[in-house]
Amino acid sequence: MVVYSFYIFDRHAECIYKRRWLPRPVSTSGSKSSRPTSEASAPATSAPVLLGQSARTTDDDAKLIFGTVFSLRNMVRKLGGEDDNFVTYKTSQYKLHYYETPTNIKFVMLTDIKSPSMRVALQQIYINLYVEYVVKNPLSPVEHPGGVGVNNELFEESLEQFVTRVLS
Amino acid sequence: MTVFSLIIINKAGGLIYQREFQPGLRKLSTNDYLVLAGTFHGVHAITRTITPKLPLLTPTATASTPTSASSNLASPSGTSTPIPPTTTTTTTTTTTTTTTTTSVAATTYTYPIPGVPATGLESLETDKFRLTCFQTLTGTKFLLFTDPHMANIEVVMKKIYEFYADFVMKNPFYQLEMPVRCEAFDRNLNGWLRGRT
């Protein structure tokens, strides 16, 4: 199972955390050295990751993903009722998993198409990592404009571990 | 197995057919269905563009740029003595080489599954239903809303496409891209789906 990327959106529709993994071990170590790429305001450090992406940046990707997820969620609620939840969608190339907390924080993960349902995994990231290291951090602000407070070392390290050890 | 409803969207994103077969989903107004069709059409295109692109071999891109740079350096040094017109020609050649290298750098990515064209959303799962989208070669989209645990959706989809080809496309009075009002299509579709349950 391969995880391509992971995004967190807050209730103001802002991307407060994004992280991309490259499949090869060499390139993952490269992205690890430039760890602040997940920060929203670090375009220079994310440049090596962007070599393959011609014109679109990760910022644009995050916006497109939010738009997609938002539209689909509204569509699903309209058809299935207010208590229905959009879980995942699949194309011929990738699978997108979605989890929304009761406080409207949205967790999105892109994986390969063979991966099983990641709802529990996203829930675990929320409960065991986000709540523990971001919400319970006394230095972290209540809101996270531009990803402030989410990009702390403990959260990043444990997310890295979770994705590389638990999921793959 | 439960098939809730079927929606057909033409290649411009307009709703041309909507039928409910079994209750289970909430009913929307005609206007809402039109909005839904248009929204889905747009989202479908976006889901294709956000396909993850994996950098192929970044060393090749970095290796190609130094060689072009070295050639750029080599050619002016070789033709440094001649008069200005030749230097302008060398500058034009260098610009062409740089453009080719950028085009090479732009194509150094691959999709996760090489050889398979990237498509838009194919199936969407929620707690209460599963939406399967089938896009024909001409861009018409069939959206089938079924039970989340239903198997063999491809068979149902294929049969629906067959009915569409037989009773809609072969209907001499049907105008392309316009709403489907073919009694035979409705009748056969309903009959076949009822026979399966």
Coordinates of C-alpha atoms in Angstrom, one line a residue:
Chain A
M1 CA 0.0 0.0 0.0
V2 CA 1.3 3.4 -0.9
V3 CA 0.3 6.8 0.6
Y4 CA 0.8 9.6 -1.8
S5 CA -0.3 12.6 0.2
F6 CA -2.1 13.8 3.3
Y7 CA -4.0 17.0 3.9
I8 CA -5.8 18.6 6.9
F9 CA -8.3 21.4 6.3
D10 CA -9.8 23.5 9.1
R11 CA -13.3 24.7 9.3
H12 CA -12.4 27.9 7.5
A13 CA -11.6 25.9 4.4
E14 CA -7.9 26.6 4.9
C15 CA -5.3 23.9 4.3
I16 CA -3.5 23.8 7.7
Y17 CA -1.3 20.9 6.9
K18 CA -0.1 19.1 3.8
R19 CA 2.4 16.4 3.3
R20 CA 3.5 14.4 0.3
W21 CA 5.3 11.2 0.2
L22 CA 7.3 9.9 -2.8
P23 CA 7.3 6.2 -3.4
R24 CA 11.0 5.6 -3.6
P25 CA 13.1 5.4 -0.4
V26 CA 15.7 7.8 -1.9
S27 CA 13.3 10.5 -2.6
T28 CA 11.5 10.1 0.8
S29 CA 14.8 10.7 2.6
G30 CA 15.1 13.8 0.4
S31 CA 11.7 15.0 1.4
K32 CA 12.6 14.2 5.0
S33 CA 15.6 16.5 4.9
S34 CA 13.4 19.3 3.7
R35 CA 10.8 18.6 6.4
P36 CA 9.3 22.0 6.5
T37 CA 7.7 21.4 3.0
S38 CA 4.5 20.6 4.8
E39 CA 4.4 24.2 6.0
A40 CA 2.2 26.3 3.9
S41 CA 4.7 29.2 3.6
A42 CA 7.8 27.4 2.3
P43 CA 7.7 27.3 -1.5
A44 CA 11.5 27.3 -1.9
T45 CA 12.0 24.1 0.2
S46 CA 9.2 22.3 -1.6
A47 CA 10.8 23.0 -5.0
P48 CA 12.7 19.6 -5.3
V49 CA 9.4 17.8 -4.8
L50 CA 7.8 19.9 -7.5
L51 CA 10.1 18.9 -10.3
G52 CA 7.6 16.5 -11.7
Q53 CA 4.7 18.9 -11.3
S54 CA 4.9 21.2 -14.3
A55 CA 2.9 24.2 -13.5
R56 CA 0.6 23.4 -10.6
T57 CA 2.0 23.8 -7.1
T58 CA 1.1 21.9 -4.0
D59 CA -0.9 24.9 -2.9
D60 CA -3.1 24.7 -6.0
D61 CA -3.4 20.9 -5.5
A62 CA -4.6 21.5 -1.9
K63 CA -7.2 24.0 -3.2
L64 CA -8.4 21.6 -5.9
I65 CA -8.7 18.8 -3.4
F66 CA -10.6 20.9 -1.0
G67 CA -13.0 21.9 -3.7
T68 CA -13.6 18.4 -4.8
V69 CA -14.1 17.0 -1.3
F70 CA -16.4 19.9 -0.4
S71 CA -18.6 19.5 -3.5
L72 CA -18.8 15.7 -3.1
R73 CA -19.6 16.0 0.6
N74 CA -22.4 18.4 -0.1
M75 CA -23.7 16.2 -2.9
V76 CA -23.7 13.1 -0.6
R77 CA -25.5 14.9 2.1
K78 CA -28.1 16.1 -0.3
L79 CA -28.8 12.6 -1.5
G80 CA -28.2 10.4 1.5
G81 CA -29.5 12.7 4.2
E82 CA -27.6 14.9 6.8
D83 CA -26.1 11.9 8.6
D84 CA -24.6 10.4 5.6
N85 CA -20.8 10.5 5.2
F86 CA -18.7 10.5 2.2
V87 CA -15.9 7.9 2.9
T88 CA -13.8 7.4 -0.2
Y89 CA -13.7 7.7 -4.0
K90 CA -11.6 5.9 -6.5
T91 CA -10.4 6.7 -10.0
S92 CA -8.3 4.4 -12.3
Q93 CA -5.1 5.8 -10.7
Y94 CA -5.7 6.7 -7.1
K95 CA -8.1 6.5 -4.2
L96 CA -9.0 9.5 -2.0
H97 CA -10.1 8.9 1.6
Y98 CA -12.0 11.4 3.7
Y99 CA -12.7 11.8 7.3
E100 CA -14.4 14.8 8.9
T101 CA -14.4 15.4 12.7
P102 CA -17.5 16.8 14.5
T103 CA -15.6 20.1 14.6
N104 CA -15.4 20.2 10.8
I105 CA -11.8 19.5 10.5
K106 CA -11.3 17.5 7.3
F107 CA -8.6 14.8 6.9
V108 CA -7.9 13.8 3.4
M109 CA -5.5 11.1 2.2
L110 CA -4.5 10.0 -1.3
T111 CA -3.4 6.4 -1.7
D112 CA -3.0 3.8 -4.4
I113 CA -6.2 2.0 -5.5
K114 CA -5.4 -1.3 -3.8
S115 CA -5.5 0.1 -0.3
P116 CA -8.4 -0.9 2.0
S117 CA -10.7 1.6 3.7
M118 CA -8.6 4.2 5.5
R119 CA -11.4 5.6 7.6
V120 CA -10.0 4.0 10.8
A121 CA -6.5 5.1 10.0
L122 CA -7.6 8.7 9.5
Q123 CA -9.6 8.6 12.7
Q124 CA -6.5 7.3 14.5
I125 CA -4.4 10.1 13.1
Y126 CA -7.0 12.5 14.5
I127 CA -7.3 10.9 17.9
N128 CA -3.8 9.8 18.5
L129 CA -1.7 12.4 16.7
Y130 CA -3.7 15.5 16.1
V131 CA -5.5 15.7 19.4
E132 CA -2.4 14.6 21.4
Y133 CA 0.2 16.8 19.8
V134 CA -1.7 19.7 18.3
V135 CA -4.8 20.3 20.4
K136 CA -3.2 19.4 23.8
N137 CA -0.2 21.5 23.1
P138 CA -0.5 24.5 25.4
L139 CA 1.6 26.6 23.0
S140 CA -0.5 25.9 20.0
P141 CA -3.2 28.4 19.0
V142 CA -6.9 27.5 18.9
E143 CA -7.0 28.2 15.2
H144 CA -4.2 27.4 12.9
P145 CA -3.9 30.1 10.2
G146 CA -1.3 29.1 7.7
G147 CA -0.6 25.9 9.6
V148 CA 0.7 27.5 12.7
G149 CA 0.8 25.0 15.6
V150 CA 0.2 21.9 13.4
N151 CA 3.7 21.8 12.1
N152 CA 5.3 20.9 15.4
E153 CA 8.0 18.2 15.5
L154 CA 6.1 15.6 17.5
F155 CA 3.2 15.6 15.2
E156 CA 5.3 15.5 12.1
E157 CA 7.5 12.7 13.4
S158 CA 4.7 10.6 14.6
L159 CA 2.8 11.1 11.4
E160 CA 5.8 10.0 9.5
Q161 CA 6.1 6.9 11.7
F162 CA 2.5 6.1 11.4
V163 CA 2.4 6.3 7.6
T164 CA 5.7 4.5 7.0
R165 CA 5.4 1.8 9.7
V166 CA 1.8 1.2 10.4
L167 CA 0.3 1.7 7.0
S168 CA 2.8 0.2 4.7
Chain B
M1 CA -28.9 -6.0 -4.5
T2 CA -30.5 -2.6 -4.7
V3 CA -30.3 -0.1 -7.5
F4 CA -31.5 3.2 -6.2
S5 CA -31.4 5.4 -9.3
L6 CA -29.8 6.2 -12.6
I7 CA -28.6 9.5 -13.9
I8 CA -27.3 10.2 -17.4
I9 CA -25.2 13.3 -18.0
N10 CA -24.4 14.4 -21.5
K11 CA -20.9 15.5 -22.6
A12 CA -21.6 19.1 -21.8
G13 CA -22.6 18.4 -18.2
G14 CA -26.3 18.6 -18.8
L15 CA -28.8 16.2 -17.1
I16 CA -30.5 14.2 -19.8
Y17 CA -32.0 11.3 -17.8
Q18 CA -33.0 10.7 -14.2
R19 CA -35.0 7.8 -12.8
E20 CA -35.5 6.3 -9.4
F21 CA -36.0 2.6 -9.2
Q22 CA -36.1 1.9 -5.5
P23 CA -36.6 4.2 -2.6
G24 CA -33.6 4.8 -0.4
L25 CA -32.2 8.2 -1.4
R26 CA -33.7 11.5 -0.7
K27 CA -35.8 13.0 -3.6
L28 CA -34.5 16.2 -5.0
S29 CA -36.3 18.8 -7.1
T30 CA -35.6 18.9 -10.8
N31 CA -33.5 21.9 -10.4
D32 CA -31.4 20.2 -7.8
Y33 CA -30.8 17.3 -10.1
L34 CA -29.6 19.7 -12.8
V35 CA -27.2 21.3 -10.3
L36 CA -26.0 17.9 -9.2
A37 CA -25.3 16.8 -12.8
G38 CA -23.4 20.0 -13.5
T39 CA -21.4 19.8 -10.2
F40 CA -20.6 16.2 -10.8
H41 CA -19.4 16.9 -14.3
G42 CA -17.0 19.5 -12.9
V43 CA -15.8 17.5 -10.0
H44 CA -15.2 14.5 -12.4
A45 CA -12.8 16.6 -14.4
I46 CA -11.0 17.9 -11.3
T47 CA -10.5 14.4 -9.9
R48 CA -8.7 13.6 -13.0
T49 CA -6.4 16.6 -12.8
I50 CA -5.4 15.9 -9.2
T51 CA -4.1 12.5 -10.0
P52 CA -0.8 12.2 -8.1
K53 CA 2.2 12.7 -10.4
L54 CA 5.3 10.8 -9.4
P55 CA 8.6 12.2 -10.5
L56 CA 10.1 9.7 -12.8
L57 CA 13.8 9.9 -12.2
T58 CA 14.8 13.3 -11.1
P59 CA 18.5 12.6 -11.8
T60 CA 17.7 12.5 -15.5
A61 CA 16.2 16.0 -15.4
T62 CA 19.1 17.3 -13.4
A63 CA 21.6 15.5 -15.6
S64 CA 20.0 16.9 -18.8
T65 CA 20.3 20.4 -17.6
P66 CA 24.0 20.3 -16.9
T67 CA 24.7 18.8 -20.3
S68 CA 22.7 21.6 -22.0
A69 CA 24.5 24.1 -19.9
S70 CA 27.8 22.7 -20.8
S71 CA 26.9 22.7 -24.5
N72 CA 25.8 26.3 -24.1
L73 CA 29.1 27.1 -22.6
A74 CA 31.0 25.1 -25.2
S75 CA 29.3 26.6 -28.3
P76 CA 30.0 30.3 -27.4
S77 CA 33.6 29.4 -26.5
G78 CA 34.1 27.7 -29.9
T79 CA 32.5 30.6 -31.8
S80 CA 33.7 33.4 -29.7
T81 CA 36.1 34.8 -32.3
P82 CA 33.6 35.4 -35.2
I83 CA 31.6 38.6 -35.8
P84 CA 28.4 39.4 -33.9
P85 CA 25.8 37.8 -36.4
T86 CA 27.1 34.3 -35.6
T87 CA 26.9 35.0 -31.9
T88 CA 23.3 35.9 -32.3
T89 CA 22.7 32.6 -34.1
T90 CA 24.5 30.8 -31.2
T91 CA 22.2 32.5 -28.8
T92 CA 19.2 31.3 -30.7
T93 CA 20.4 27.8 -30.7
T94 CA 21.0 28.0 -27.0
T95 CA 17.5 29.2 -26.4
T96 CA 16.1 26.3 -28.5
T97 CA 18.2 23.9 -26.4
T98 CA 16.9 25.4 -23.2
T99 CA 13.3 25.1 -24.4
T100 CA 13.8 21.5 -25.2
T101 CA 15.3 20.7 -21.8
T102 CA 12.4 22.4 -20.1
S103 CA 9.9 20.3 -22.1
V104 CA 11.9 17.2 -21.1
A105 CA 11.8 18.3 -17.5
A106 CA 8.0 18.9 -17.7
T107 CA 7.4 15.3 -18.9
T108 CA 9.5 13.6 -16.2
Y109 CA 6.6 12.3 -14.2
T110 CA 4.5 9.2 -14.3
Y111 CA 1.1 8.3 -13.1
P112 CA 1.0 5.7 -10.2
I113 CA -0.1 3.0 -12.7
P114 CA 1.9 3.6 -15.9
G115 CA 0.1 2.6 -19.1
V116 CA -3.4 3.2 -17.7
P117 CA -4.9 6.6 -18.7
A118 CA -5.9 8.8 -15.8
T119 CA -9.7 8.8 -15.5
G120 CA -12.0 10.9 -13.3
L121 CA -14.0 9.5 -10.4
E122 CA -15.1 6.0 -11.0
S123 CA -16.8 5.0 -7.8
L124 CA -17.7 6.8 -4.7
E125 CA -18.6 5.3 -1.4
T126 CA -20.6 6.7 1.5
D127 CA -22.3 5.2 4.5
K128 CA -25.6 4.8 2.7
F129 CA -24.9 4.3 -1.0
R130 CA -22.3 3.7 -3.7
L131 CA -22.1 5.8 -6.8
T132 CA -20.5 4.2 -9.8
C133 CA -19.7 6.4 -12.8
F134 CA -19.2 5.1 -16.2
Q135 CA -18.0 7.4 -18.9
T136 CA -18.5 6.4 -22.5
L137 CA -15.9 7.1 -25.2
T138 CA -18.0 10.1 -26.4
G139 CA -18.1 11.6 -22.9
T140 CA -21.6 10.7 -21.8
K141 CA -21.6 9.7 -18.1
F142 CA -23.8 7.1 -16.5
L143 CA -24.2 7.5 -12.7
L144 CA -25.6 4.5 -10.9
F145 CA -26.6 4.8 -7.3
T146 CA -26.6 1.4 -5.6
D147 CA -26.4 -0.3 -2.2
P148 CA -22.8 0.0 -0.8
H149 CA -22.4 -3.8 -0.6
M150 CA -23.8 -4.6 -4.1
A151 CA -21.5 -6.8 -6.2
N152 CA -21.3 -7.0 -10.0
I153 CA -22.1 -3.4 -10.7
E154 CA -20.2 -3.6 -14.0
V155 CA -22.8 -6.1 -15.3
V156 CA -25.7 -3.8 -14.5
M157 CA -23.8 -0.8 -16.0
K158 CA -23.0 -2.7 -19.2
K159 CA -26.6 -3.8 -19.6
I160 CA -27.8 -0.2 -19.0
Y161 CA -25.4 1.0 -21.7
E162 CA -26.7 -1.7 -24.0
F163 CA -30.3 -0.5 -23.4
Y164 CA -29.2 3.0 -24.0
A165 CA -27.5 2.1 -27.3
D166 CA -30.5 0.0 -28.4
F167 CA -33.4 2.1 -27.4
V168 CA -32.1 5.7 -27.2
M169 CA -29.3 5.9 -29.8
K170 CA -31.2 3.8 -32.3
N171 CA -34.4 5.8 -31.9
P172 CA -34.7 7.9 -35.0
F173 CA -36.6 10.6 -33.2
Y174 CA -34.0 11.1 -30.5
Q175 CA -32.0 14.3 -30.7
L176 CA -28.4 14.0 -29.5
E177 CA -27.5 15.7 -26.2
M178 CA -31.2 16.3 -25.5
P179 CA -33.2 14.8 -22.6
V180 CA -34.0 11.1 -23.1
R181 CA -37.7 10.5 -23.5
C182 CA -37.9 7.0 -24.9
E183 CA -40.7 4.9 -23.6
A184 CA -39.0 1.6 -24.7
F185 CA -35.8 2.5 -22.8
D186 CA -37.8 3.1 -19.6
R187 CA -39.8 -0.1 -20.0
N188 CA -36.9 -2.4 -20.8
L189 CA -34.7 -0.9 -18.1
N190 CA -37.4 -1.2 -15.4
G191 CA -38.3 -4.7 -16.5
W192 CA -34.7 -5.9 -16.5
L193 CA -33.9 -4.4 -13.1
R194 CA -37.1 -5.8 -11.6
G195 CA -36.2 -9.2 -13.0
R196 CA -32.8 -9.1 -11.2
T197 CA -34.0 -8.4 -7.8

